[in-house]
Coordinates of C-alpha atoms in Angstrom, one line a residue:
M1 CA -56.9 44.4 53.2
K2 CA -56.3 47.9 51.9
E3 CA -53.6 48.1 49.2
T4 CA -50.9 50.7 49.6
L5 CA -49.4 52.1 46.4
L6 CA -46.4 54.5 46.0
L7 CA -45.9 56.8 43.1
A8 CA -42.3 57.6 41.9
V9 CA -41.7 60.5 39.5
D10 CA -38.3 60.6 37.6
L11 CA -37.5 64.0 36.3
G12 CA -35.1 63.2 33.5
T13 CA -33.4 65.4 31.0
S14 CA -35.2 64.0 27.9
F15 CA -38.2 62.3 29.5
I16 CA -40.4 62.4 32.6
K17 CA -41.2 58.9 33.9
T18 CA -43.7 57.7 36.5
G19 CA -44.0 54.4 38.1
V20 CA -46.5 53.1 40.7
Y21 CA -45.2 50.4 43.0
N22 CA -46.9 48.2 45.6
T23 CA -45.2 47.2 48.8
E24 CA -43.7 44.1 47.3
S25 CA -41.6 46.3 45.0
Q26 CA -43.7 45.5 41.9
C27 CA -44.2 48.3 39.3
I28 CA -47.9 48.0 38.4
A29 CA -48.2 51.0 36.2
E30 CA -45.7 53.2 34.4
A31 CA -45.7 56.0 31.9
I32 CA -43.1 58.2 30.0
V33 CA -43.6 61.6 28.5
P34 CA -40.9 63.6 26.5
V35 CA -39.6 66.9 27.7
K36 CA -39.2 69.7 25.2
D37 CA -35.8 71.5 25.1
Y38 CA -34.4 74.4 23.2
R39 CA -30.9 74.6 21.7
P40 CA -30.8 78.0 20.0
G41 CA -27.0 78.2 19.9
P42 CA -23.7 76.5 20.8
G43 CA -23.6 75.5 24.4
V44 CA -27.2 76.6 25.1
F45 CA -29.6 73.9 26.4
I46 CA -32.7 75.1 28.2
Q47 CA -36.1 73.8 29.2
K48 CA -39.0 76.0 30.2
G49 CA -40.4 75.4 33.6
E50 CA -44.1 75.5 32.6
E51 CA -43.5 73.1 29.7
L52 CA -41.5 70.7 31.9
F53 CA -44.2 70.9 34.7
S54 CA -46.9 70.2 32.1
S55 CA -45.0 67.0 31.1
V56 CA -45.0 66.0 34.8
I57 CA -48.7 66.5 35.1
S58 CA -49.4 64.6 31.9
C59 CA -47.2 61.7 33.0
I60 CA -48.8 61.4 36.4
K61 CA -52.3 61.6 34.9
N62 CA -51.3 58.8 32.5
V63 CA -50.6 56.3 35.3
S64 CA -53.6 57.4 37.3
E65 CA -55.8 56.6 34.3
Q66 CA -54.1 53.2 33.9
L67 CA -54.9 52.4 37.5
G68 CA -58.5 53.6 37.5
D69 CA -60.1 53.2 40.9
R70 CA -56.8 51.8 42.3
A71 CA -55.3 55.3 42.0
K72 CA -57.1 56.1 45.2
Q73 CA -54.7 53.7 46.9
I74 CA -51.7 55.9 46.2
E75 CA -50.5 57.0 49.6
A76 CA -47.3 59.0 48.8
I77 CA -45.5 60.6 45.9
S78 CA -41.7 60.8 45.8
F79 CA -39.2 62.3 43.3
T80 CA -35.9 61.4 41.7
G81 CA -34.1 62.6 38.6
Q82 CA -31.5 65.1 37.4
M83 CA -28.9 66.0 40.0
S84 CA -27.2 69.1 38.7
G85 CA -28.5 72.3 37.3
F86 CA -30.1 75.7 38.2
M87 CA -33.4 77.4 38.2
G88 CA -34.6 80.7 39.6
V89 CA -38.3 81.4 40.4
T90 CA -40.4 84.3 41.6
K91 CA -42.3 84.2 44.9
D92 CA -45.2 82.9 42.9
W93 CA -43.2 80.0 41.4
E94 CA -42.9 81.6 38.0
D95 CA -39.9 80.4 36.0
V96 CA -37.4 83.3 35.5
T97 CA -34.2 81.5 34.4
T98 CA -35.6 78.4 32.7
W99 CA -34.2 75.1 33.9
S100 CA -30.5 75.1 33.0
C101 CA -29.2 71.5 33.3
S102 CA -25.6 70.3 33.1
L103 CA -25.8 70.4 29.2
D104 CA -26.2 74.2 29.3
S105 CA -22.6 75.4 29.3
R106 CA -23.0 79.2 29.0
Y107 CA -21.8 79.6 32.5
M108 CA -18.4 78.0 31.9
P109 CA -16.3 81.2 32.1
Y110 CA -17.7 81.9 35.6
A111 CA -17.1 78.3 36.6
A112 CA -13.4 78.6 35.4
R113 CA -12.9 81.7 37.5
Q114 CA -14.6 80.3 40.6
M115 CA -12.6 77.1 40.4
K116 CA -9.4 79.1 40.4
E117 CA -10.4 81.0 43.5
L118 CA -12.4 78.3 45.4
K119 CA -11.1 75.0 44.0
N120 CA -10.2 73.5 47.4
S121 CA -13.2 75.0 49.2
F122 CA -15.6 73.4 46.7
L123 CA -14.0 70.0 47.2
E124 CA -13.3 70.1 50.9
I125 CA -16.6 71.8 52.0
S126 CA -19.2 71.0 49.3
G127 CA -17.7 67.8 48.1
T128 CA -17.4 68.5 44.4
N129 CA -14.7 69.1 41.8
F130 CA -17.2 70.8 39.5
P131 CA -20.1 72.8 41.0
Q132 CA -23.1 73.8 39.0
M133 CA -25.4 76.2 40.9
A134 CA -22.6 78.4 42.3
P135 CA -21.2 79.6 38.9
K136 CA -24.6 79.6 37.3
Y137 CA -25.9 82.0 39.9
E138 CA -23.1 84.4 39.3
W139 CA -23.5 84.0 35.5
F140 CA -27.2 84.8 35.5
K141 CA -26.8 87.7 37.9
N142 CA -24.2 89.4 35.8
E143 CA -25.5 88.5 32.3
F144 CA -29.3 89.1 33.1
P145 CA -29.3 91.7 35.9
S146 CA -32.9 92.9 35.5
E147 CA -34.3 89.3 35.3
S148 CA -32.3 88.2 38.3
K149 CA -33.9 90.8 40.5
K150 CA -37.3 89.0 40.1
I151 CA -35.9 85.8 41.7
A152 CA -37.0 84.7 45.1
K153 CA -35.5 81.3 45.3
Y154 CA -32.8 79.2 43.4
L155 CA -33.9 75.6 43.1
M156 CA -33.3 72.2 41.7
I157 CA -36.0 70.9 39.3
S158 CA -37.5 68.5 42.0
G159 CA -37.9 71.4 44.4
Y160 CA -39.8 73.4 41.6
V161 CA -42.1 70.5 40.8
I162 CA -42.8 69.8 44.5
G163 CA -43.6 73.4 45.1
R164 CA -46.0 73.6 42.2
L165 CA -47.8 70.3 43.1
G166 CA -48.2 71.3 46.7
D167 CA -49.0 75.0 46.1
L168 CA -46.4 75.7 48.7
P169 CA -45.4 79.2 49.9
I170 CA -42.1 80.0 48.4
E171 CA -40.6 80.2 51.9
N172 CA -41.2 76.4 52.1
A173 CA -39.2 75.6 49.0
V174 CA -36.9 72.6 49.7
I175 CA -33.9 70.7 48.3
D176 CA -33.0 67.2 49.7
R177 CA -29.5 66.5 50.9
S178 CA -28.6 64.3 48.0
F179 CA -28.6 67.3 45.6
T180 CA -26.5 69.6 47.7
S181 CA -23.0 68.6 46.7
W182 CA -23.2 69.5 43.0
T183 CA -24.6 72.9 43.8
G184 CA -21.2 73.8 45.2
L185 CA -22.9 75.9 47.9
A186 CA -23.4 73.5 50.8
D187 CA -21.4 72.2 53.7
V188 CA -22.2 68.6 53.0
R189 CA -21.0 67.3 56.4
K190 CA -23.5 69.5 58.2
D191 CA -26.4 69.4 55.7
Q192 CA -26.5 73.2 55.6
W193 CA -25.5 76.0 53.2
S194 CA -21.9 77.1 53.5
D195 CA -21.3 80.6 54.9
E196 CA -17.8 80.6 53.4
I197 CA -18.8 79.7 49.8
C198 CA -22.0 81.8 49.7
T199 CA -20.1 84.9 51.0
A200 CA -17.3 84.3 48.5
I201 CA -19.7 84.5 45.5
G202 CA -21.9 87.2 47.0
L203 CA -25.0 85.0 47.4
D204 CA -27.5 85.7 50.3
K205 CA -28.5 82.3 51.7
D206 CA -32.1 83.5 52.0
Y207 CA -32.4 82.9 48.3
L208 CA -31.6 79.1 48.8
P209 CA -34.2 76.5 49.7
Q210 CA -34.4 74.6 53.0
I211 CA -32.1 71.5 53.0
V212 CA -34.2 68.4 54.1
Q213 CA -33.7 64.7 54.4
S214 CA -34.6 62.4 51.5
N215 CA -37.6 61.0 53.3
Y216 CA -39.1 64.4 54.3
I217 CA -42.8 65.1 53.6
C218 CA -42.5 68.6 51.9
G219 CA -46.3 69.2 51.5
Y220 CA -49.4 67.6 50.2
L221 CA -51.0 67.4 46.7
S222 CA -53.2 70.5 46.4
K223 CA -56.8 70.3 45.3
G224 CA -56.1 72.0 42.0
M225 CA -53.2 69.6 41.2
A226 CA -55.3 66.6 42.3
Q227 CA -58.0 67.6 39.7
E228 CA -55.2 68.0 37.0
T229 CA -53.7 64.5 37.7
N230 CA -56.9 62.6 38.6
L231 CA -55.5 61.8 42.0
R232 CA -57.0 62.5 45.4
A233 CA -56.0 65.7 47.2
G234 CA -53.7 65.5 50.3
I235 CA -51.3 62.9 49.1
P236 CA -47.9 63.5 50.9
L237 CA -45.2 64.8 48.6
V238 CA -41.9 63.3 49.7
S239 CA -38.6 65.0 48.8
G240 CA -36.9 61.8 47.4
A241 CA -33.4 61.8 46.1
G242 CA -31.3 62.5 42.9
D243 CA -31.3 59.6 40.5
K244 CA -27.7 58.5 41.3
V245 CA -28.5 58.4 45.1
A246 CA -31.9 56.9 44.7
G247 CA -30.3 54.2 42.5
C248 CA -27.8 53.4 45.2
L249 CA -30.8 52.8 47.5
G250 CA -32.6 50.8 44.9
T251 CA -29.6 48.5 44.4
A252 CA -29.2 48.1 48.2
T253 CA -25.8 49.7 48.1
V254 CA -26.4 50.9 51.7
E255 CA -23.6 49.5 53.9
P256 CA -20.2 51.2 54.2
G257 CA -17.8 49.7 51.7
Q258 CA -20.4 48.5 49.2
M259 CA -20.0 49.8 45.7
V260 CA -22.2 50.1 42.6
F261 CA -21.2 50.9 39.0
E262 CA -24.1 52.4 37.0
A263 CA -23.2 51.9 33.4
S264 CA -25.6 54.4 31.9
S265 CA -25.5 57.6 29.9
Y266 CA -23.4 59.3 32.6
G267 CA -21.6 56.3 34.0
E268 CA -20.8 56.4 37.7
I269 CA -19.1 54.4 40.4
S270 CA -20.3 55.0 43.9
C271 CA -19.1 53.6 47.3
C272 CA -21.1 53.9 50.5
V273 CA -19.0 55.6 53.2
E274 CA -19.5 56.7 56.8
E275 CA -17.6 60.0 56.4
Y276 CA -16.4 62.3 53.7
R277 CA -12.7 62.4 53.0
P278 CA -11.8 64.7 50.1
D279 CA -9.6 63.3 47.4
L280 CA -7.1 66.1 47.3
V281 CA -4.3 64.0 45.7
D282 CA -5.9 62.8 42.5
R283 CA -9.2 64.7 42.6
R284 CA -11.0 61.8 41.1
L285 CA -13.8 61.7 43.6
D286 CA -16.8 63.8 44.6
V287 CA -19.1 63.0 47.5
L288 CA -22.9 62.7 47.4
P289 CA -24.9 62.7 50.6
S290 CA -26.9 59.5 50.9
A291 CA -30.6 59.0 51.2
I292 CA -29.7 57.3 54.5
P293 CA -29.1 60.1 57.1
G294 CA -25.5 60.3 58.1
E295 CA -24.0 58.4 55.2
F296 CA -22.3 59.4 51.9
Y297 CA -21.2 58.1 48.5
A298 CA -17.7 58.6 47.3
T299 CA -18.4 58.9 43.6
H300 CA -16.8 59.3 40.2
F301 CA -18.7 59.8 36.9
I302 CA -17.8 60.2 33.3
A303 CA -19.8 62.8 31.5
G304 CA -21.6 61.0 28.6
S305 CA -19.9 57.7 28.7
G306 CA -23.0 55.8 27.6
I307 CA -23.8 58.6 25.1
T308 CA -20.4 58.1 23.6
L309 CA -21.0 54.4 23.0
D310 CA -24.4 55.2 21.4
W311 CA -22.7 57.8 19.2
Y312 CA -20.1 55.3 18.1
I313 CA -22.6 52.6 17.2
N314 CA -25.0 55.0 15.5
T315 CA -22.2 56.8 13.5
F316 CA -20.0 53.9 12.5
V317 CA -21.8 50.5 13.0
R318 CA -25.6 50.6 12.8
Q319 CA -27.1 49.6 9.5
S320 CA -30.1 51.3 7.9
G321 CA -33.2 50.1 9.7
E322 CA -31.3 48.1 12.3
D323 CA -32.4 48.2 15.9
L324 CA -29.8 49.9 18.2
S325 CA -29.6 46.9 20.6
K326 CA -29.1 44.5 17.7
A327 CA -26.2 46.6 16.4
F328 CA -24.6 46.6 19.9
S329 CA -25.0 42.8 20.1
R330 CA -23.7 42.2 16.6
L331 CA -20.5 44.2 17.4
E332 CA -20.0 42.7 20.8
E333 CA -19.9 39.2 19.4
K334 CA -16.8 40.3 17.5
A335 CA -15.3 42.5 20.2
K336 CA -15.4 39.7 22.8
L337 CA -13.0 37.6 20.6
L338 CA -10.3 40.2 21.0
E339 CA -7.6 40.0 23.6
P340 CA -7.1 42.7 26.3
G341 CA -5.5 45.7 24.8
C342 CA -7.4 45.4 21.5
D343 CA -4.4 44.4 19.4
G344 CA -2.6 47.7 20.3
V345 CA -5.5 50.1 19.9
M346 CA -6.0 52.5 22.9
A347 CA -8.7 55.1 23.4
I348 CA -9.5 58.1 25.4
G349 CA -13.3 58.2 25.5
L350 CA -13.8 61.5 27.3
L351 CA -15.7 63.2 24.5
G352 CA -17.2 65.6 27.0
G353 CA -14.0 66.3 28.8
S354 CA -12.8 65.0 32.2
S355 CA -15.0 65.9 35.2
M356 CA -12.7 64.2 37.8
P357 CA -10.0 65.4 37.7
L358 CA -11.5 68.5 36.0
D359 CA -10.1 69.1 32.6
G360 CA -12.5 70.5 30.0
S361 CA -9.8 70.4 27.3
L362 CA -9.7 66.6 27.0
R363 CA -11.7 65.0 24.2
G364 CA -11.8 61.7 22.5
S365 CA -9.0 59.9 20.6
W366 CA -7.8 56.5 19.3
M367 CA -4.2 55.6 19.3
G368 CA -2.1 52.8 17.8
Y369 CA -4.4 51.6 15.1
D370 CA -3.4 50.5 11.6
W371 CA -5.0 48.9 8.5
S372 CA -5.6 45.6 10.4
H373 CA -8.0 47.1 12.9
K374 CA -11.8 47.0 12.5
A375 CA -14.9 48.5 14.1
E376 CA -14.8 46.0 17.0
H377 CA -11.3 47.2 18.0
F378 CA -12.4 50.8 18.3
Y379 CA -15.6 49.8 20.2
R380 CA -13.8 47.6 22.7
S381 CA -11.0 50.2 23.2
L382 CA -13.7 52.7 24.3
L383 CA -15.0 50.2 26.9
E384 CA -11.5 49.6 28.1
S385 CA -10.8 53.3 28.4
F386 CA -13.9 53.8 30.6
S387 CA -12.9 50.8 32.7
Y388 CA -9.5 52.3 33.3
D389 CA -11.1 55.6 34.3
F390 CA -13.4 54.0 36.8
T391 CA -10.7 51.8 38.2
L392 CA -8.4 54.7 38.8
A393 CA -11.3 56.3 40.8
M394 CA -11.7 53.1 42.8
Q395 CA -8.0 53.1 43.6
S396 CA -8.6 56.5 45.2
I397 CA -11.4 55.0 47.2
D398 CA -9.1 52.1 48.3
R399 CA -6.5 54.7 49.4
L400 CA -8.9 57.0 51.3
Y401 CA -11.0 54.2 53.0
P402 CA -8.5 51.4 53.8
E403 CA -10.8 50.1 56.6
Y404 CA -13.4 48.8 54.1
D405 CA -13.4 45.5 52.2
L406 CA -13.7 46.9 48.7
S407 CA -13.5 43.7 46.7
E408 CA -17.0 43.6 45.1
V409 CA -18.9 45.9 42.8
R410 CA -22.6 45.8 41.8
M411 CA -23.2 46.7 38.2
V412 CA -26.4 48.1 36.8
G413 CA -27.6 50.1 33.8
G414 CA -27.5 49.3 30.1
G415 CA -23.8 48.3 30.3
A416 CA -24.7 45.5 32.7
K417 CA -26.4 43.8 29.8
S418 CA -23.2 43.8 27.8
S419 CA -21.7 40.4 27.0
I420 CA -18.1 41.7 27.6
W421 CA -18.1 44.8 29.9
P422 CA -18.9 43.1 33.2
Q423 CA -16.0 40.7 32.8
M424 CA -13.7 43.4 31.5
S425 CA -14.5 45.6 34.5
A426 CA -13.6 42.7 36.8
D427 CA -10.4 42.1 35.0
V428 CA -9.3 45.7 34.9
S429 CA -10.1 46.4 38.5
G430 CA -9.2 43.1 40.1
K431 CA -12.6 43.1 41.8
T432 CA -15.6 40.9 41.5
Y433 CA -18.5 42.4 39.5
S434 CA -22.1 41.3 40.0
T435 CA -25.2 42.1 37.9
L436 CA -28.6 42.4 39.6
N437 CA -32.1 41.2 39.1
R438 CA -33.7 44.6 38.6
G439 CA -33.1 47.6 36.4
D440 CA -35.6 50.2 37.8
I441 CA -33.3 51.2 40.6
S442 CA -33.9 54.9 40.8
M443 CA -37.7 54.6 40.7
W444 CA -37.7 51.8 43.2
G445 CA -35.3 53.7 45.4
A446 CA -37.6 56.8 45.3
S447 CA -40.5 54.5 46.2
I448 CA -38.7 53.2 49.3
L449 CA -38.3 56.8 50.4
A450 CA -42.0 57.4 49.9
G451 CA -42.9 54.3 51.9
N452 CA -40.5 55.2 54.7
A453 CA -41.9 58.7 55.0
I454 CA -45.4 57.3 55.6
G455 CA -44.3 54.4 57.8
V456 CA -44.8 51.6 55.4
F457 CA -41.1 50.7 55.2
P458 CA -39.7 51.5 58.7
N459 CA -36.2 50.4 57.8
M460 CA -35.0 51.6 54.4
K461 CA -31.8 49.5 54.4
E462 CA -33.7 46.2 55.1
T463 CA -36.4 47.0 52.6
A464 CA -33.8 47.7 49.9
K465 CA -31.9 44.4 50.7
K466 CA -35.1 42.4 50.6
F467 CA -36.0 43.2 47.0
V468 CA -32.7 43.0 45.1
N469 CA -30.6 39.9 44.4
V470 CA -27.4 39.1 42.5
S471 CA -28.1 37.4 39.1
K472 CA -24.6 36.7 38.0
S473 CA -21.0 37.4 39.2
Y474 CA -17.8 37.9 37.3
T475 CA -14.4 37.2 38.9
P476 CA -11.2 38.7 37.7
S477 CA -8.7 36.8 35.6
P478 CA -5.2 37.3 37.0
N479 CA -3.5 37.2 33.6
A480 CA -5.9 39.7 32.1
S481 CA -5.6 42.0 35.1
L482 CA -1.8 42.0 34.8
K483 CA -2.0 43.0 31.1
Y484 CA -4.7 45.6 31.7
Q485 CA -2.6 47.2 34.5
K486 CA 0.0 48.2 32.0
F487 CA -2.5 49.8 29.6
M488 CA -4.1 51.6 32.5
D489 CA -0.8 53.1 33.5
L490 CA -0.5 54.4 29.9
Y491 CA -4.0 55.8 30.1
K492 CA -3.3 57.7 33.3
N493 CA -0.2 59.2 31.8
Y494 CA -1.8 60.1 28.5
M495 CA -4.5 62.1 30.2
V496 CA -1.8 64.4 31.4
E497 CA 0.6 64.3 28.5
L498 CA -2.0 65.0 25.8
Q499 CA -3.5 68.1 27.5
G500 CA -1.4 70.4 25.4
F501 CA -2.2 68.5 22.2
Y502 CA -6.0 68.9 22.8
K503 CA -5.7 72.5 23.8
G504 CA -3.7 73.2 20.6
I505 CA -6.4 71.7 18.4
Q506 CA -9.1 73.7 20.1
E507 CA -7.1 77.0 19.9
V508 CA -6.4 76.5 16.1
N509 CA -10.0 75.5 15.5
S510 CA -11.3 78.6 17.2
L511 CA -9.4 80.8 14.8
G512 CA -11.7 79.7 12.0

């Protein structure tokens, strides 16, 4: 019987990853290739399209060589990866702007002005508190006027890679629906570009790619690219979905009311919902269109939550020559002996500011510590602060979607391996948290989309459910939940009360 293989390509910020899956969800070959970036000045983070694409080719070629003759059985290629950013290309797919991801903050003055003028429109129409492509378009047009005139299409990185691999006409450039929210330019309920927002910022919609479903066959691997990658020509190129949305599919978070917490570099809580209801009260939620047509995810993320934990361990805990995971385990053994509240130490762990609600002035802080507190107190207080933040977002979901049973949360990512965070999350939220039996959720989710596009997986929901199981569940402790509630109330208040404090520091510091 002929073997069917599916290739998933993950377009990450630091690395390109590829994985080849069979129809039993097993990854039989994988590769990872770094992506070069440039940081020539404060707030500048860019990646050249040609270099990024070269990493993609190298990574695909790596897995094809691992497979040998079995590479001929690859029947579809799908994509996942970074969900927010901006890239402008010519009609011949030449990179004009470079790929400007969320770490490139040169556009922030334009974002601040647009948010003043279009704050409610962005949230009510496009589903986001913090758009990326809308302000970056205006920033590049004004700051680089001659270069902007060369641009034929504005894209996400997956659209650029698909166009190059398929040698597509620029008019056939695509963006799948999962990416549209964070552009700030779409009407997410209708899966189309917003006339109101595009007109407001002076953007002609002809410059934007076609919005497609996540299982859409965008084109086919060209002969030239087939030679470059050691694959056969004509393999379908499937749009795929952003990493957060593909991950939701990979965890089988596909029924309304189901929630998943991805405890990763950019930690995120996502709840599957049938319709989008904007959080105009607390502004703690964005919406992401699902890979399943007609569904959405009410979502909240913390910029760099996992990066913050790595920073703390590397800066204050890790010993010379010690493995990072060993340093985490060593500290967690001490941190799990502490009571809720860390003996009076509280933290705000928003080192990159607050995205939801939007407040770029907020930063990190520890409060209440004295000579008795140790490294484990500061670490655990960071975990508690993130747990408060995500729980406040879930309370907004509870309020907006009272018809759902929102009592359980699936937990994945590096944080799911923690010896204390899953139980802490359950105690803070009052919900049951469950860890899962697989970690390759985005890659597997993209593979499901590839298989669905070519008819191998007719029902995406059932396929997702078939290949993921709960490995362990954590139920909340009523006593711990009661104590955490009091600290969470303080956290919510401090986020507002300390705004002036943070702004004052930043203003004085900017004076030199």
